[in-house]
């Protein structure tokens, strides 16, 4: 009988930092590896698992959230443990984990947002979509944000990806629909007073290059009480796009162009609420009033040109416009934040890696025993499911590296528990989370909601401790 790493007598021990989709797909791939004996401990800085499925996916998209059933099954497997309320860099260090696990996987996602780098970005009323999304989803980091939804009539949403769709839809969505979801209760109350009647959706490229999925833009139109309005000028394809579209095989491009063309024909519509899709416009400045409140966004029109790779890019032309808005959300993409002790590629906002193997820095050698998955690996693109093949690919690298793995590791499963107890860290087990989960669902049921989320870590810990 062999004593090689990953055998029954010498099981592999892996720590995963982060507990969103990419983490769970990595755990699944490890458990599915033929003949591998492995114990996996998943850490999260929050007491709750599931990353963006809990804190990012919009509350009116419960079907997408039902993917947690898959993660629950993975969590029920022997060899899985959850350590919530444990932050890497604060409560434990990379060295602590390297001393207790053979391999580490960073699944820390992209916790921040890209800045646009234009004047006025810090005015009152200008927010990142990340803040709004975290706020309505009861994320502890964003629960204290305040958005003047009752005071604003016109809002700019910059970017036209699916996050822009979520932010727009939640603002114009029917309160009765939201009331049944797991939206944060404070957000529901604030949205019930929302007087926003126009959302200006600002895309810097043309209709053919819109990053939203056809289903997502169409969903807004299907709400019934909102018109998605596209002017003839905004909805027409320019020459560059016409040729480019013909060469594209992605059906979503054609479907978006078709939908937007249909909306040009549909005109203004008759509903009081409007989502106005603008294309080939880039914000160049957020303008404030004397008190530093946002009053307008200044946009510059663009033309498209093909870059060296044949991709249409926007180039500003000498045509400007001011749109009066009282709130603005920048939905121009997420960005990773550095984790103490983990390399970080400042330029790309990710953990530098080669096919999931962490590098000392971009272009430098591989750091032994450290791996990365998800948005922290490839940047903020793709749907939840995209993470499955991506995590599998990283796990394949981990398995490939096993025969050469050299490290002295205290691989006893108790080793990490001893450390956390020594540091007096009140970690949250998977069972603790299940108790909190039950509590939130039961509280939700009382008011006809899917769940009543807690957004305050201290309150979560109170419920967890009471249930122990
Ligand atoms: P995204 O899809 O990359 O969209 C970002 C948008 O911001 C693009 O339209 C981009 O335009 C624009 N942009 C970037 N920099 C800009 C600037 N300086 N000025 C103006 N516009 C700028 O990112 P996302 O919306 O954050 O979504 C992230 C990922 O999560 C995506 O893969 C998305 O599909 C996924 N997601 C899915 C769902 C869902 O399925 N329901 C919901 C939310 C998120 P360019 O194209 O010109 O760069």
Short mmCIF file of C-alpha atoms and ligand atoms in Angstrom, two decimals:
data_model
loop_
_atom_site.label_atom_id
_atom_site.label_comp_id
_atom_site.label_asym_id
_atom_site.label_seq_id
_atom_site.Cartn_x
_atom_site.Cartn_y
_atom_site.Cartn_z
CA UNK A 1 0.00 0.00 0.00
CA UNK A 2 1.34 3.39 -0.97
CA UNK A 3 1.76 6.30 1.39
CA UNK A 4 1.85 8.88 -1.37
CA UNK A 5 0.12 12.19 -0.83
CA UNK A 6 -3.58 11.85 -1.51
CA UNK A 7 -3.71 8.17 -0.56
CA UNK A 8 -5.96 6.85 2.18
CA UNK A 9 -3.11 6.79 4.72
CA UNK A 10 -1.82 10.21 3.70
CA UNK A 11 -4.80 12.32 2.63
CA UNK A 12 -4.29 15.61 0.86
CA UNK A 13 -5.35 18.66 2.89
CA UNK A 14 -6.49 21.71 0.98
CA UNK A 15 -7.54 25.15 2.24
CA UNK A 16 -9.83 27.25 0.05
CA UNK A 17 -10.05 30.94 0.86
CA UNK A 18 -13.41 32.33 -0.21
CA UNK A 19 -16.70 30.44 -0.50
CA UNK A 20 -18.35 31.68 -3.68
CA UNK A 21 -19.12 29.61 -6.77
CA UNK A 22 -15.49 29.25 -7.88
CA UNK A 23 -14.59 27.86 -4.43
CA UNK A 24 -17.38 25.29 -4.48
CA UNK A 25 -16.58 24.14 -8.02
CA UNK A 26 -12.94 23.66 -6.96
CA UNK A 27 -14.05 21.60 -3.95
CA UNK A 28 -16.31 19.56 -6.20
CA UNK A 29 -13.46 18.89 -8.63
CA UNK A 30 -11.21 17.75 -5.77
CA UNK A 31 -13.87 15.42 -4.38
CA UNK A 32 -14.50 14.00 -7.84
CA UNK A 33 -10.83 13.26 -8.50
CA UNK A 34 -10.60 9.49 -8.95
CA UNK A 35 -8.75 7.75 -6.10
CA UNK A 36 -7.86 11.01 -4.31
CA UNK A 37 -8.36 11.15 -0.56
CA UNK A 38 -8.77 14.76 0.35
CA UNK A 39 -10.02 16.97 3.16
CA UNK A 40 -11.03 20.50 2.18
CA UNK A 41 -11.52 23.42 4.55
CA UNK A 42 -13.28 26.45 3.09
CA UNK A 43 -12.71 29.82 4.77
CA UNK A 44 -14.74 33.00 4.45
CA UNK A 45 -14.33 36.36 6.14
CA UNK A 46 -18.12 36.51 6.53
CA UNK A 47 -20.12 34.11 8.71
CA UNK A 48 -22.11 33.20 5.58
CA UNK A 49 -20.99 31.17 2.55
CA UNK A 50 -21.70 31.48 -1.21
CA UNK A 51 -20.04 34.81 -2.10
CA UNK A 52 -21.80 36.63 -4.92
CA UNK A 53 -24.70 34.16 -4.96
CA UNK A 54 -25.74 35.64 -1.62
CA UNK A 55 -24.24 39.12 -1.98
CA UNK A 56 -24.36 39.79 -5.73
CA UNK A 57 -27.15 37.99 -7.58
CA UNK A 58 -30.22 40.22 -7.60
CA UNK A 59 -33.00 39.31 -5.15
CA UNK A 60 -35.59 39.04 -7.93
CA UNK A 61 -33.41 36.37 -9.58
CA UNK A 62 -34.15 33.57 -7.12
CA UNK A 63 -33.85 30.95 -9.86
CA UNK A 64 -30.18 31.85 -10.32
CA UNK A 65 -29.69 31.70 -6.56
CA UNK A 66 -31.07 28.15 -6.46
CA UNK A 67 -27.58 27.04 -7.55
CA UNK A 68 -26.79 26.91 -3.81
CA UNK A 69 -28.53 23.53 -3.78
CA UNK A 70 -25.52 22.22 -5.69
CA UNK A 71 -23.17 23.77 -3.13
CA UNK A 72 -25.19 22.33 -0.26
CA UNK A 73 -24.68 18.87 -1.70
CA UNK A 74 -20.95 19.46 -1.98
CA UNK A 75 -20.86 20.68 1.62
CA UNK A 76 -22.54 17.49 2.80
CA UNK A 77 -19.65 15.36 1.50
CA UNK A 78 -17.27 13.78 3.96
CA UNK A 79 -14.06 15.77 4.18
CA UNK A 80 -15.73 19.18 3.80
CA UNK A 81 -15.56 21.81 6.52
CA UNK A 82 -16.51 25.48 6.58
CA UNK A 83 -14.73 28.11 8.64
CA UNK A 84 -16.73 31.32 8.41
CA UNK A 85 -15.90 34.58 10.17
CA UNK A 86 -12.17 33.96 9.54
CA UNK A 87 -10.35 36.57 7.50
CA UNK A 88 -7.09 35.84 5.76
CA UNK A 89 -4.54 38.53 6.58
CA UNK A 90 -6.36 39.46 9.80
CA UNK A 91 -7.21 36.26 11.70
CA UNK A 92 -4.89 33.85 9.92
CA UNK A 93 -1.93 34.44 7.65
CA UNK A 94 -0.88 32.66 4.47
CA UNK A 95 2.02 31.07 6.43
CA UNK A 96 -0.45 29.67 8.99
CA UNK A 97 -2.30 27.92 6.20
CA UNK A 98 0.83 26.76 4.38
CA UNK A 99 1.96 25.14 7.65
CA UNK A 100 -1.32 23.21 7.96
CA UNK A 101 -2.37 22.43 4.41
CA UNK A 102 -0.57 20.91 1.47
CA UNK A 103 -2.20 23.24 -1.02
CA UNK A 104 -4.09 26.55 -0.89
CA UNK A 105 -6.66 27.86 -3.31
CA UNK A 106 -7.51 31.55 -3.37
CA UNK A 107 -11.12 32.03 -4.40
CA UNK A 108 -11.40 35.60 -3.18
CA UNK A 109 -13.20 37.05 -6.20
CA UNK A 110 -13.14 40.73 -7.07
CA UNK A 111 -14.37 42.67 -4.08
CA UNK A 112 -14.01 46.19 -5.38
CA UNK A 113 -14.90 48.16 -8.48
CA UNK A 114 -13.04 49.88 -11.27
CA UNK A 115 -12.75 53.62 -11.06
CA UNK A 116 -13.49 55.67 -14.14
CA UNK A 117 -10.85 58.30 -13.44
CA UNK A 118 -13.04 61.27 -14.38
CA UNK A 119 -13.75 64.48 -12.41
CA UNK A 120 -16.68 64.39 -10.01
CA UNK A 121 -16.50 60.70 -9.23
CA UNK A 122 -16.52 61.47 -5.52
CA UNK A 123 -19.54 63.79 -5.54
CA UNK A 124 -22.48 62.95 -3.27
CA UNK A 125 -24.86 60.86 -5.33
CA UNK A 126 -22.20 59.10 -7.42
CA UNK A 127 -21.84 55.46 -6.41
CA UNK A 128 -20.40 52.27 -7.73
CA UNK A 129 -22.87 49.57 -8.67
CA UNK A 130 -20.96 47.34 -6.23
CA UNK A 131 -22.19 49.52 -3.35
CA UNK A 132 -25.82 49.47 -4.47
CA UNK A 133 -25.79 45.74 -5.19
CA UNK A 134 -24.15 44.96 -1.82
CA UNK A 135 -26.64 47.26 -0.09
CA UNK A 136 -29.82 45.72 -1.48
CA UNK A 137 -28.37 42.27 -0.91
CA UNK A 138 -27.71 42.92 2.81
CA UNK A 139 -23.93 42.59 2.48
CA UNK A 140 -22.41 43.64 5.84
CA UNK A 141 -19.88 45.92 4.07
CA UNK A 142 -22.58 48.04 2.41
CA UNK A 143 -25.52 48.01 4.81
CA UNK A 144 -24.85 51.58 5.93
CA UNK A 145 -24.90 53.18 2.48
CA UNK A 146 -27.62 55.73 1.81
CA UNK A 147 -29.06 56.42 -1.63
CA UNK A 148 -31.50 59.27 -2.08
CA UNK A 149 -34.01 57.22 -4.05
CA UNK A 150 -36.91 59.36 -2.85
CA UNK A 151 -35.23 62.58 -4.00
CA UNK A 152 -33.89 61.46 -7.37
CA UNK A 153 -35.99 61.49 -10.54
CA UNK A 154 -33.30 60.83 -13.14
CA UNK A 155 -30.44 58.42 -12.73
CA UNK A 156 -27.42 57.58 -14.86
CA UNK A 157 -26.16 54.00 -14.97
CA UNK A 158 -22.75 53.86 -16.61
CA UNK A 159 -21.80 50.69 -18.49
CA UNK A 160 -24.11 48.22 -20.09
CA UNK A 161 -23.21 44.85 -18.67
CA UNK A 162 -25.51 42.62 -16.64
CA UNK A 163 -24.69 44.42 -13.41
CA UNK A 164 -26.04 47.62 -15.02
CA UNK A 165 -29.18 45.62 -15.86
CA UNK A 166 -29.58 44.45 -12.26
CA UNK A 167 -29.13 47.93 -10.83
CA UNK A 168 -31.56 49.44 -13.34
CA UNK A 169 -34.19 46.74 -12.85
CA UNK A 170 -34.10 46.88 -9.06
CA UNK A 171 -34.66 50.65 -9.19
CA UNK A 172 -37.72 50.42 -11.43
CA UNK A 173 -39.05 47.06 -10.19
CA UNK A 174 -42.44 46.77 -8.55
CA UNK A 175 -42.20 46.92 -4.74
CA UNK A 176 -44.64 44.02 -4.43
CA UNK A 177 -42.33 41.77 -6.42
CA UNK A 178 -39.29 42.72 -4.35
CA UNK A 179 -41.21 42.28 -1.09
CA UNK A 180 -41.37 38.52 -1.65
CA UNK A 181 -37.64 38.10 -2.28
CA UNK A 182 -34.68 38.01 0.10
CA UNK A 183 -33.91 41.71 -0.43
CA UNK A 184 -32.58 43.51 2.66
CA UNK A 185 -35.55 44.90 4.61
CA UNK A 186 -34.02 48.41 4.83
CA UNK A 187 -33.51 48.38 1.04
CA UNK A 188 -37.11 47.33 0.46
CA UNK A 189 -38.33 50.22 2.60
CA UNK A 190 -36.10 52.68 0.77
CA UNK A 191 -37.09 51.34 -2.66
CA UNK A 192 -40.76 51.65 -1.76
CA UNK A 193 -40.20 55.42 -1.57
CA UNK A 194 -38.22 55.46 -4.85
CA UNK A 195 -39.37 58.21 -7.22
CA UNK A 196 -36.92 57.49 -10.03
CA UNK A 197 -38.74 57.72 -13.34
CA UNK A 198 -35.89 57.74 -15.84
CA UNK A 199 -32.74 55.68 -16.01
CA UNK A 200 -30.18 56.74 -18.59
CA UNK A 201 -28.17 53.68 -19.48
CA UNK A 202 -24.86 54.88 -20.88
CA UNK A 203 -22.92 52.55 -23.19
CA UNK A 204 -19.58 53.75 -24.49
CA UNK A 205 -19.77 51.53 -27.57
CA UNK A 206 -22.65 50.70 -29.91
CA UNK A 207 -25.73 48.46 -29.64
CA UNK A 208 -23.78 45.56 -31.16
CA UNK A 209 -21.12 45.75 -28.45
CA UNK A 210 -23.52 45.96 -25.48
CA UNK A 211 -22.29 43.60 -22.76
CA UNK A 212 -25.74 42.70 -21.41
CA UNK A 213 -27.37 39.36 -22.15
CA UNK A 214 -30.45 39.63 -24.42
CA UNK A 215 -32.56 38.07 -21.67
CA UNK A 216 -31.50 40.73 -19.15
CA UNK A 217 -32.38 43.80 -21.24
CA UNK A 218 -35.59 42.16 -22.43
CA UNK A 219 -36.57 41.39 -18.83
CA UNK A 220 -36.71 45.13 -18.11
CA UNK A 221 -39.04 45.70 -21.03
CA UNK A 222 -41.20 42.78 -19.93
CA UNK A 223 -41.81 44.35 -16.51
CA UNK A 224 -44.72 46.03 -18.26
CA UNK A 225 -44.64 49.32 -16.41
CA UNK A 226 -41.37 50.49 -17.94
CA UNK A 227 -40.50 51.47 -21.52
CA UNK A 228 -37.03 50.63 -22.81
CA UNK A 229 -36.52 53.55 -25.17
CA UNK A 230 -33.87 53.73 -27.90
CA UNK A 231 -33.64 56.73 -30.22
CA UNK A 232 -33.01 56.24 -33.91
CA UNK A 233 -29.56 57.73 -33.57
CA UNK A 234 -28.58 55.56 -30.60
CA UNK A 235 -30.05 52.37 -32.04
CA UNK A 236 -28.53 52.55 -35.53
CA UNK A 237 -25.43 50.56 -36.32
CA UNK A 238 -22.49 52.53 -37.62
CA UNK A 239 -20.45 51.28 -40.54
CA UNK A 240 -17.74 49.71 -38.36
CA UNK A 241 -20.35 47.73 -36.42
CA UNK A 242 -22.28 46.62 -39.50
CA UNK A 243 -19.20 44.87 -40.92
CA UNK A 244 -18.13 43.63 -37.49
CA UNK A 245 -21.53 42.09 -36.67
CA UNK A 246 -21.47 40.08 -39.90
CA UNK A 247 -18.27 38.40 -38.71
CA UNK A 248 -19.53 37.56 -35.23
CA UNK A 249 -20.89 34.13 -34.41
CA UNK A 250 -22.31 34.94 -30.95
CA UNK A 251 -26.10 34.78 -31.21
CA UNK A 252 -26.46 37.19 -28.31
CA UNK A 253 -25.07 40.03 -30.45
CA UNK A 254 -27.70 39.54 -33.12
CA UNK A 255 -30.43 39.21 -30.52
CA UNK A 256 -29.38 42.41 -28.76
CA UNK A 257 -29.23 44.32 -32.05
CA UNK A 258 -32.63 42.99 -33.05
CA UNK A 259 -34.21 43.90 -29.72
CA UNK A 260 -32.73 47.40 -29.72
CA UNK A 261 -33.83 47.95 -33.33
CA UNK A 262 -37.35 46.88 -32.36
CA UNK A 263 -37.27 49.37 -29.50
CA UNK A 264 -36.38 52.17 -31.92
CA UNK A 265 -39.54 51.28 -33.82
CA UNK A 266 -41.57 51.08 -30.59
CA UNK A 267 -40.77 54.73 -29.87
CA UNK A 268 -41.41 56.45 -26.57
CA UNK A 269 -44.10 54.11 -25.31
CA UNK A 270 -46.75 55.10 -22.81
CA UNK A 271 -45.38 54.11 -19.43
CA UNK A 272 -44.35 56.68 -16.86
CA UNK A 273 -41.01 55.00 -16.21
CA UNK A 274 -38.35 55.01 -18.91
CA UNK A 275 -35.04 53.27 -19.35
CA UNK A 276 -33.25 55.23 -22.04
CA UNK A 277 -30.49 53.25 -23.73
CA UNK A 278 -27.78 55.53 -25.00
CA UNK A 279 -24.91 54.26 -27.10
CA UNK A 280 -21.56 55.66 -28.20
CA UNK A 281 -21.49 58.00 -25.22
CA UNK A 282 -18.86 58.21 -22.48
CA UNK A 283 -19.20 60.19 -19.27
CA UNK A 284 -16.36 62.69 -19.07
CA UNK A 285 -17.43 64.46 -15.87
CA UNK A 286 -19.96 64.27 -13.06
CA UNK A 287 -21.14 67.80 -12.31
CA UNK A 288 -22.10 68.94 -8.81
CA UNK A 289 -24.10 71.77 -7.28
CA UNK A 290 -22.77 74.17 -4.65
CA UNK A 291 -23.27 71.61 -1.91
CA UNK A 292 -21.33 68.94 -3.74
CA UNK A 293 -24.40 66.96 -4.82
CA UNK A 294 -24.51 65.44 -8.26
CA UNK A 295 -26.68 67.47 -10.63
CA UNK A 296 -25.70 66.22 -14.08
CA UNK A 297 -23.41 63.98 -16.05
CA UNK A 298 -21.48 65.37 -18.98
CA UNK A 299 -21.10 62.90 -21.80
CA UNK A 300 -19.03 62.89 -24.95
CA UNK A 301 -20.12 61.15 -28.10
CA UNK A 302 -17.80 58.61 -29.68
CA UNK A 303 -17.16 56.90 -32.94
CA UNK A 304 -15.95 53.37 -33.27
CA UNK A 305 -12.70 52.30 -34.86
CA UNK A 306 -11.13 48.85 -35.09
CA UNK A 307 -8.04 48.31 -32.97
CA UNK A 308 -5.13 46.08 -34.04
CA UNK A 309 -7.02 42.96 -32.96
CA UNK A 310 -10.11 43.97 -34.97
CA UNK A 311 -12.12 44.92 -31.87
CA UNK A 312 -14.34 48.01 -32.13
CA UNK A 313 -13.16 50.68 -29.67
CA UNK A 314 -14.67 54.09 -28.89
CA UNK A 315 -12.91 57.33 -29.79
CA UNK A 316 -14.31 60.62 -28.50
CA UNK A 317 -15.53 63.20 -31.02
CA UNK A 318 -16.17 66.90 -30.46
CA UNK A 319 -19.77 66.56 -29.34
CA UNK A 320 -20.86 66.91 -25.73
CA UNK A 321 -24.13 66.81 -23.83
CA UNK A 322 -25.26 67.29 -20.24
CA UNK A 323 -27.88 64.99 -18.79
CA UNK A 324 -29.45 66.22 -15.54
CA UNK A 325 -29.29 63.36 -13.03
CA UNK A 326 -29.41 63.25 -9.25
CA UNK A 327 -27.91 59.79 -8.80
CA UNK A 328 -25.33 57.85 -10.79
CA UNK A 329 -24.17 54.27 -10.56
CA UNK A 330 -20.94 53.19 -12.19
CA UNK A 331 -21.35 49.63 -13.41
CA UNK A 332 -18.08 49.48 -15.30
CA UNK A 333 -16.74 46.26 -13.86
CA UNK A 334 -15.41 44.78 -10.66
CA UNK A 335 -11.80 44.71 -9.54
CA UNK A 336 -9.87 42.56 -7.06
CA UNK A 337 -8.42 43.92 -3.83
CA UNK A 338 -5.00 42.82 -2.55
CA UNK A 339 -5.03 40.21 0.23
CA UNK A 340 -2.19 40.45 2.74
CA UNK A 341 0.53 37.94 1.93
CA UNK A 342 -0.88 37.11 -1.51
CA UNK A 343 0.67 38.48 -4.72
CA UNK A 344 -1.46 41.03 -6.59
CA UNK A 345 -1.30 42.29 -10.15
CA UNK A 346 -2.13 45.99 -9.72
CA UNK A 347 -2.61 46.51 -13.43
CA UNK A 348 -5.17 43.77 -13.93
CA UNK A 349 -6.58 43.70 -10.39
CA UNK A 350 -6.15 39.91 -10.09
CA UNK A 351 -3.79 37.42 -8.42
CA UNK A 352 -0.98 36.86 -10.96
CA UNK A 353 -1.09 33.28 -12.17
CA UNK A 354 -0.31 30.89 -14.92
CA UNK A 355 -3.28 28.62 -15.58
CA UNK A 356 -4.25 28.91 -11.91
CA UNK A 357 -0.78 28.46 -10.40
CA UNK A 358 -0.01 31.62 -8.40
CA UNK A 359 3.06 33.56 -9.54
CA UNK A 360 5.34 35.67 -7.35
CA UNK A 361 4.33 38.49 -9.67
CA UNK A 362 3.34 38.70 -13.32
CA UNK A 363 6.04 37.01 -15.43
CA UNK A 364 7.87 35.69 -12.32
CA UNK A 365 8.20 32.09 -11.08
CA UNK A 366 5.38 30.01 -9.67
CA UNK A 367 4.76 30.06 -5.90
CA UNK A 368 4.65 26.44 -4.78
CA UNK A 369 1.39 25.07 -3.35
CA UNK A 370 -0.68 28.19 -4.05
CA UNK A 371 -3.47 28.32 -6.62
CA UNK A 372 -6.25 30.64 -7.69
CA UNK A 373 -9.73 30.24 -9.19
CA UNK A 374 -12.64 32.41 -10.35
CA UNK A 375 -12.56 36.18 -10.82
CA UNK A 376 -9.36 36.46 -8.75
CA UNK A 377 -7.77 34.27 -11.46
CA UNK A 378 -9.21 35.58 -14.72
CA UNK A 379 -10.86 38.91 -13.90
CA UNK A 380 -14.54 39.82 -13.54
CA UNK A 381 -16.14 38.06 -16.47
CA UNK A 382 -18.50 35.21 -16.99
CA UNK A 383 -21.62 33.80 -15.42
CA UNK A 384 -21.74 31.58 -12.32
CA UNK A 385 -21.43 28.44 -14.46
CA UNK A 386 -18.27 29.74 -16.15
CA UNK A 387 -16.51 29.03 -12.88
CA UNK A 388 -17.01 25.30 -13.07
CA UNK A 389 -14.61 24.53 -15.95
CA UNK A 390 -12.30 27.29 -14.71
CA UNK A 391 -12.00 25.74 -11.23
CA UNK A 392 -11.63 22.26 -12.70
CA UNK A 393 -8.69 23.50 -14.77
CA UNK A 394 -6.93 24.85 -11.67
CA UNK A 395 -7.56 21.61 -9.77
CA UNK A 396 -6.02 19.69 -12.69
CA UNK A 397 -2.83 21.75 -12.14
CA UNK A 398 -2.93 20.92 -8.42
CA UNK A 399 -3.18 17.21 -9.14
CA UNK A 400 -0.39 17.45 -11.70
CA UNK A 401 1.84 19.08 -9.05
CA UNK A 402 1.18 16.48 -6.33
CA UNK A 403 4.05 14.07 -7.13
CA UNK A 404 6.60 16.89 -6.75
CA UNK A 405 5.02 18.47 -3.69
CA UNK A 406 7.54 18.90 -0.90
CA UNK A 407 6.51 20.47 2.37
CA UNK A 408 6.46 19.78 6.05
CA UNK A 409 2.88 20.26 7.01
CA UNK A 410 0.98 19.61 10.23
CA UNK A 411 -1.84 18.04 8.27
CA UNK A 412 -3.94 16.96 11.23
CA UNK A 413 -7.48 18.27 10.70
CA UNK A 414 -7.40 19.55 14.30
CA UNK A 415 -4.33 21.71 13.61
CA UNK A 416 -6.31 24.65 12.21
CA UNK A 417 -8.99 24.34 14.90
CA UNK A 418 -6.28 24.53 17.57
CA UNK A 419 -4.84 27.66 15.96
CA UNK A 420 -8.20 29.40 15.69
CA UNK A 421 -9.05 28.54 19.31
CA UNK A 422 -5.64 29.78 20.45
CA UNK A 423 -6.35 33.06 18.65
CA UNK A 424 -9.85 33.14 20.18
CA UNK A 425 -11.52 33.37 16.81
CA UNK A 426 -15.18 32.42 16.99
CA UNK A 427 -15.28 30.60 13.68
CA UNK A 428 -18.57 29.60 12.09
CA UNK A 429 -18.95 25.94 11.13
CA UNK A 430 -21.18 24.71 8.33
CA UNK A 431 -23.65 23.57 10.96
CA UNK A 432 -23.63 27.06 12.47
CA UNK A 433 -24.38 28.47 9.03
CA UNK A 434 -27.24 25.98 8.59
CA UNK A 435 -28.74 27.25 11.83
CA UNK A 436 -28.47 30.85 10.63
CA UNK A 437 -29.90 29.80 7.27
CA UNK A 438 -32.92 28.23 8.97
CA UNK A 439 -33.36 31.31 11.15
CA UNK A 440 -33.34 33.67 8.15
CA UNK A 441 -35.80 31.52 6.23
CA UNK A 442 -38.15 31.22 9.21
CA UNK A 443 -38.02 34.98 9.79
CA UNK A 444 -38.71 35.56 6.09
CA UNK A 445 -41.71 33.26 6.15
CA UNK A 446 -43.35 35.43 8.79
CA UNK A 447 -43.57 38.30 6.30
CA UNK A 448 -44.02 36.32 3.09
CA UNK A 449 -40.38 36.65 2.04
CA UNK A 450 -38.04 33.96 0.75
CA UNK A 451 -35.70 34.90 3.58
CA UNK A 452 -35.06 37.77 5.95
CA UNK A 453 -31.34 38.30 5.63
CA UNK A 454 -29.29 39.58 8.49
CA UNK A 455 -26.77 42.17 7.39
CA UNK A 456 -24.93 42.80 10.63
CA UNK A 457 -22.15 40.37 11.55
CA UNK A 458 -22.69 40.85 15.29
CA UNK A 459 -26.38 39.97 14.88
CA UNK A 460 -25.50 36.92 12.79
CA UNK A 461 -23.10 35.74 15.48
CA UNK A 462 -25.75 36.25 18.14
CA UNK A 463 -28.17 33.96 16.28
CA UNK A 464 -25.40 31.43 15.68
CA UNK A 465 -24.28 31.38 19.32
CA UNK A 466 -27.84 31.06 20.57
CA UNK A 467 -28.39 28.03 18.34
CA UNK A 468 -25.22 26.18 19.43
P1 LIG B 1 -19.20 43.63 -17.88
O1 LIG B 1 -20.12 42.64 -18.46
O2 LIG B 1 -17.76 43.53 -18.19
O3 LIG B 1 -19.74 45.08 -18.28
C1 LIG B 1 -19.03 46.25 -17.98
C2 LIG B 1 -19.58 47.38 -18.81
O4 LIG B 1 -18.92 48.57 -18.43
C3 LIG B 1 -19.32 47.21 -20.32
O5 LIG B 1 -20.44 47.67 -21.02
C4 LIG B 1 -18.10 48.12 -20.53
O6 LIG B 1 -18.01 48.61 -21.85
C5 LIG B 1 -18.42 49.23 -19.59
N1 LIG B 1 -17.27 50.05 -19.22
C6 LIG B 1 -16.08 49.64 -18.72
N2 LIG B 1 -15.30 50.71 -18.47
C7 LIG B 1 -16.00 51.80 -18.83
C8 LIG B 1 -15.74 53.18 -18.81
N3 LIG B 1 -14.58 53.66 -18.36
N4 LIG B 1 -16.69 54.03 -19.26
C9 LIG B 1 -17.87 53.57 -19.70
N5 LIG B 1 -18.18 52.27 -19.75
C10 LIG B 1 -17.26 51.39 -19.31
O7 LIG B 1 -19.25 43.64 -16.27
P2 LIG B 1 -20.43 43.56 -15.21
O8 LIG B 1 -21.69 44.12 -15.70
O9 LIG B 1 -19.80 44.11 -13.97
O10 LIG B 1 -20.63 41.99 -15.00
C11 LIG B 1 -19.56 41.15 -14.58
C12 LIG B 1 -19.87 39.71 -14.99
O11 LIG B 1 -20.94 39.20 -14.20
C13 LIG B 1 -20.32 39.60 -16.45
O12 LIG B 1 -19.77 38.45 -17.02
C14 LIG B 1 -21.82 39.49 -16.33
O13 LIG B 1 -22.44 38.83 -17.40
C15 LIG B 1 -21.98 38.72 -15.03
N6 LIG B 1 -23.30 38.99 -14.43
C16 LIG B 1 -24.35 38.22 -14.83
C17 LIG B 1 -25.62 38.47 -14.34
C18 LIG B 1 -26.79 37.64 -14.80
O14 LIG B 1 -26.64 36.71 -15.54
N7 LIG B 1 -27.99 37.94 -14.41
C19 LIG B 1 -25.83 39.50 -13.44
C20 LIG B 1 -24.75 40.29 -13.06
C21 LIG B 1 -23.49 40.03 -13.56
P3 LIG B 1 -17.00 47.94 -22.92
O15 LIG B 1 -17.68 46.70 -23.39
O16 LIG B 1 -16.87 48.98 -23.94
O17 LIG B 1 -15.72 47.64 -22.18
#
